[in-house]
Amino acid sequence: MNVPLNFLLCGVGGQGIVLASDVLVAVGLLAGLNAKQAEVHGMSQRGGSVVSHVRWGREIYSPIVGWGEADVFIAFEKLEALRNLRFLRPSGLALISTQALEPLTVISGGQVYPDDSRLRAAFAQLTPHAHYLDAESIAAEVGNVRAVNTVLLGALSALLEANSRFAAWAPAPEIWLQVIAERVPSRHLDLNRQAFQAGRNAIAGPR
Amino acid sequence: MTVRQMLSGNEAIARGMWEAGVVVASAYPGTPSTEILENFARYPNVYAEWAPNEKVALDVAIGAAYAGRRALAAMKHVGLNVAADSLMYASMTGAEAGLVIVSADDPAMHSSQNEQDNRTYARFARIPCLEPSDSQEAKDLTVVAFELSEQFDTPVLLRVTTRICHSASPVELGERCERSSQTSPFPRNPAKYVMVPSNALRRHPVMEERIRAIADYAETFPYNRIELRDRSLGIITAGVAYQYTREVFPDASVLKLGMTWPLPEGLIRRFAASVDRLIVLEELDPFIEDVVKRMGIPCQGKDIFPLTGELDPYVVRLSAIQAGLLSDAAVPSIPTLEGDPLPARPPVLCPGCPHRPTFYVLNKLKVPVNGDIGCYTLGLVPPLSAIHTCGCMGAGIAVAHGAVQAGSPERHVAVIGDSTFFHTGIPALINVVYNQSPVVTVILDNRTTGMTGHQPNPGTGHTLQDKPAPTIEIEPLVRACGVKQVRTLSAFDVTGIEKTLKEYLQLNEPSVLIVQEPCALLPEARERWQPLEVNLAQCNGCTLCFRIGCPAILKSDELDEKTGRPKAQIDPNLCTGCELCAQICPRHAIPFRLDSIFLREAA
């Protein structure tokens, strides 16, 4: 734990990435670690690409993660997963939501959305630890597609536990749930609890 | 037990303001500074306001500090250009209580038109500049800024950058230092506070003497510190660059500057003498480096690290390797993506954005459009492509006027948002009337300050601290400026907007079209969201609706038999039911909201 653990979250403005990284950084702090987080607000959030950086460790300097230095890579959208591939540390852990959001350059600009085989090949070349999750459907089953971010956090919590390199870092599910409870409005709390558990189940199977 | 909380830099500055006993704060929203006032406004027993622009905000803070209260004005870097006039006189006068200006700079221009380095303003105005390197320092240096301000009778510039403002790290909280609840009588001290030439002549030497005294103080300022490690390399650094320095050069000796103006020349000399090789690692301008070189000390800086954009650990490491400061082995392996370049995902107007119909019409009319700063600048993005200039807040109307006076062969349209109109648009419109040019101004009134996240403004009827306020109506204001041709329409009235603009473009006098609808993301607009659907039997894949640039309209998998082109479909999770597409669809393949209800009931 002397070398920090670096997370990179990426996706599209409006997908709940900022809230997810708020939770992630607070989980690190509550688990007794130091933590830093960096993101950008403003113009980039109007449906554009969004990137958020989270680091856990004993002593952390830079708030942002360099290219090739993300130990854990969480993509909320497939095109953004490819776009931010350069952040992933080779053989790192990648969690990719299989949602596709076509940008206007595809809808009306004649550009081509990359196909799944390209996505999977690019990640397979880098790491044996790439996980694909239909988080949107899982969130819809739980009751609200907007809970995608909590589904992904649930999946992440289980992936950290299951990976021998990260198991020592993995906070208990109760810590995650406590932080989520502090951050979501109480009327959405049950939904988010279920979404978190559904994300965990998708990785680890139901308990 | 000390309370440790995860705070963004902006939240930490707000906390520092509260702990320092700040009573009055004023600001105009601007990324990356906005959350400072939003957070400060929630503390008890404080006054916080959104001013119409940064100059007004700074004058308000100056007035409060003259009245003996600790006061602060916050703004993004380019806001200080607007407030520069006030900064310069405040430096001449000083105040009766602490006065701090926060400048939130935006290296890499995440949400800005330039990346100017505002440390230069501190040197220009002869005031100290403090630069925190994380949230803890952001809070602590905010408190220190007020102490310094009062100790030396000077405004203090607290300079932060996007990566400080919008990064979160743990902060140990302190208590509020409550200050006397009694204000003294307002000072009657014209020699100090009335800057007519005779008084100003006497104040200027005071200002110069003051900055010399602060330079002496900087030598022992506790936030300027030497960290001696391996002496073969010494690095002078400040702000977030300190974090990158520690990340990339963990063994190097460091002179970490918490005050970057005035610089502690003695400390710099001592540090330089204790290391073999000296470099300066700073973002943007060679601000520290220039001083070190002028002192005759050999050092490197911008010959190694980039002058433009923001630094990050990767950029710093790569630059250091290229300069021979680090070995090749230190660079991590960067995954590269083979194959075709990926489709870009530029920020776009949201689904249901009330600005979209205006830009759809402007694109059709093919007129030159002089834009302004706000969400609506995104009218530039294809397929709308209907913004041709955008420089700074309030510029568009006057740029259009200038082009017309220069004999530009076409009629010019200026577009400006409600908040930007209040900010600096009004004088430009007065100029159009006074100097008579047939500029067509469109005021895009979405009832909020959209881009920065829905801050209230003089048109919204409430204040930052949620108090009711008089609503400044735009149409009477425009009429009072002397504009005779004024019309207010719904921002979704495509036919009306097109008809009015065509009419106004024929006139030989100034005209103003106000288009009004709340931002689609405001609660009152969200309540009315109701997604539309494409009637696939009617759609023939003409693609017209793809050309309004709405992210909710997608290509479906169904091809039209005749044209072979994909028919449209609407993402029900994104569509708000603004009906722009329904209005322009030549085949009426997208039923209006009311029609959709009837159709559903009939089915």
JSON list of C-alpha atoms in Angstrom, two decimals, chain A residues 43 46 104-105 108, chain B residues 110 112-113 345-350 353 355-363 366-391 415 444 451 547-549:
[
{"chain": "A", "resi": 43, "resn": "MET", "atom": "CA", "xyz": [-18.37, 22.44, -20.63]},
{"chain": "A", "resi": 46, "resn": "ARG", "atom": "CA", "xyz": [-22.64, 18.65, -21.69]},
{"chain": "A", "resi": 104, "resn": "LEU", "atom": "CA", "xyz": [-23.41, 13.17, -32.88]},
{"chain": "A", "resi": 105, "resn": "THR", "atom": "CA", "xyz": [-20.35, 12.62, -35.02]},
{"chain": "A", "resi": 108, "resn": "SER", "atom": "CA", "xyz": [-25.15, 12.90, -38.17]},
{"chain": "B", "resi": 110, "resn": "HIS", "atom": "CA", "xyz": [-11.17, 22.57, -19.87]},
{"chain": "B", "resi": 112, "resn": "SER", "atom": "CA", "xyz": [-12.38, 28.48, -21.00]},
{"chain": "B", "resi": 113, "resn": "GLN", "atom": "CA", "xyz": [-11.37, 30.58, -23.96]},
{"chain": "B", "resi": 345, "resn": "ARG", "atom": "CA", "xyz": [-17.55, 13.14, -28.67]},
{"chain": "B", "resi": 346, "resn": "PRO", "atom": "CA", "xyz": [-17.63, 16.92, -28.37]},
{"chain": "B", "resi": 347, "resn": "PRO", "atom": "CA", "xyz": [-19.93, 18.46, -25.77]},
{"chain": "B", "resi": 348, "resn": "VAL", "atom": "CA", "xyz": [-23.28, 19.29, -27.39]},
{"chain": "B", "resi": 349, "resn": "LEU", "atom": "CA", "xyz": [-26.50, 21.10, -26.59]},
{"chain": "B", "resi": 350, "resn": "CYS", "atom": "CA", "xyz": [-28.56, 18.77, -24.38]},
{"chain": "B", "resi": 353, "resn": "CYS", "atom": "CA", "xyz": [-32.22, 22.49, -25.06]},
{"chain": "B", "resi": 355, "resn": "HIS", "atom": "CA", "xyz": [-31.23, 27.12, -27.67]},
{"chain": "B", "resi": 356, "resn": "ARG", "atom": "CA", "xyz": [-31.42, 24.47, -30.41]},
{"chain": "B", "resi": 357, "resn": "PRO", "atom": "CA", "xyz": [-34.35, 25.88, -32.46]},
{"chain": "B", "resi": 358, "resn": "THR", "atom": "CA", "xyz": [-32.65, 29.30, -32.74]},
{"chain": "B", "resi": 359, "resn": "PHE", "atom": "CA", "xyz": [-29.46, 27.73, -34.05]},
{"chain": "B", "resi": 360, "resn": "TYR", "atom": "CA", "xyz": [-31.40, 25.50, -36.41]},
{"chain": "B", "resi": 361, "resn": "VAL", "atom": "CA", "xyz": [-32.94, 28.65, -37.91]},
{"chain": "B", "resi": 362, "resn": "LEU", "atom": "CA", "xyz": [-29.65, 30.59, -37.93]},
{"chain": "B", "resi": 363, "resn": "ASN", "atom": "CA", "xyz": [-28.00, 27.71, -39.75]},
{"chain": "B", "resi": 366, "resn": "LYS", "atom": "CA", "xyz": [-26.67, 31.32, -43.41]},
{"chain": "B", "resi": 367, "resn": "VAL", "atom": "CA", "xyz": [-25.93, 34.67, -41.72]},
{"chain": "B", "resi": 368, "resn": "PRO", "atom": "CA", "xyz": [-22.74, 35.50, -39.83]},
{"chain": "B", "resi": 369, "resn": "VAL", "atom": "CA", "xyz": [-23.39, 34.95, -36.11]},
{"chain": "B", "resi": 370, "resn": "ASN", "atom": "CA", "xyz": [-21.32, 36.66, -33.42]},
{"chain": "B", "resi": 371, "resn": "GLY", "atom": "CA", "xyz": [-21.61, 34.49, -30.35]},
{"chain": "B", "resi": 372, "resn": "ASP", "atom": "CA", "xyz": [-20.88, 34.81, -26.69]},
{"chain": "B", "resi": 373, "resn": "ILE", "atom": "CA", "xyz": [-19.93, 32.71, -23.66]},
{"chain": "B", "resi": 374, "resn": "GLY", "atom": "CA", "xyz": [-22.35, 30.09, -22.34]},
{"chain": "B", "resi": 375, "resn": "CYS", "atom": "CA", "xyz": [-23.91, 26.76, -23.24]},
{"chain": "B", "resi": 376, "resn": "TYR", "atom": "CA", "xyz": [-25.13, 28.34, -26.46]},
{"chain": "B", "resi": 377, "resn": "THR", "atom": "CA", "xyz": [-21.55, 28.59, -27.71]},
{"chain": "B", "resi": 378, "resn": "LEU", "atom": "CA", "xyz": [-22.19, 24.91, -28.51]},
{"chain": "B", "resi": 379, "resn": "GLY", "atom": "CA", "xyz": [-24.31, 26.21, -31.39]},
{"chain": "B", "resi": 380, "resn": "LEU", "atom": "CA", "xyz": [-20.95, 26.09, -33.15]},
{"chain": "B", "resi": 381, "resn": "VAL", "atom": "CA", "xyz": [-20.85, 22.27, -33.17]},
{"chain": "B", "resi": 382, "resn": "PRO", "atom": "CA", "xyz": [-21.94, 20.54, -36.40]},
{"chain": "B", "resi": 383, "resn": "PRO", "atom": "CA", "xyz": [-24.55, 19.99, -37.66]},
{"chain": "B", "resi": 384, "resn": "LEU", "atom": "CA", "xyz": [-25.87, 23.32, -36.27]},
{"chain": "B", "resi": 385, "resn": "SER", "atom": "CA", "xyz": [-22.60, 25.14, -37.12]},
{"chain": "B", "resi": 386, "resn": "ALA", "atom": "CA", "xyz": [-24.10, 28.55, -36.44]},
{"chain": "B", "resi": 387, "resn": "ILE", "atom": "CA", "xyz": [-21.57, 30.46, -34.34]},
{"chain": "B", "resi": 388, "resn": "HIS", "atom": "CA", "xyz": [-18.77, 32.25, -36.18]},
{"chain": "B", "resi": 389, "resn": "THR", "atom": "CA", "xyz": [-17.04, 34.23, -33.45]},
{"chain": "B", "resi": 390, "resn": "CYS", "atom": "CA", "xyz": [-16.81, 33.86, -29.67]},
{"chain": "B", "resi": 391, "resn": "GLY", "atom": "CA", "xyz": [-14.18, 35.65, -27.64]},
{"chain": "B", "resi": 415, "resn": "VAL", "atom": "CA", "xyz": [-26.52, 35.79, -29.84]},
{"chain": "B", "resi": 444, "resn": "LEU", "atom": "CA", "xyz": [-31.37, 33.40, -25.43]},
{"chain": "B", "resi": 451, "resn": "MET", "atom": "CA", "xyz": [-23.16, 26.22, -18.34]},
{"chain": "B", "resi": 547, "resn": "ARG", "atom": "CA", "xyz": [-29.49, 17.69, -38.72]},
{"chain": "B", "resi": 548, "resn": "ILE", "atom": "CA", "xyz": [-30.83, 19.43, -35.60]},
{"chain": "B", "resi": 549, "resn": "GLY", "atom": "CA", "xyz": [-28.00, 17.85, -33.62]}
]
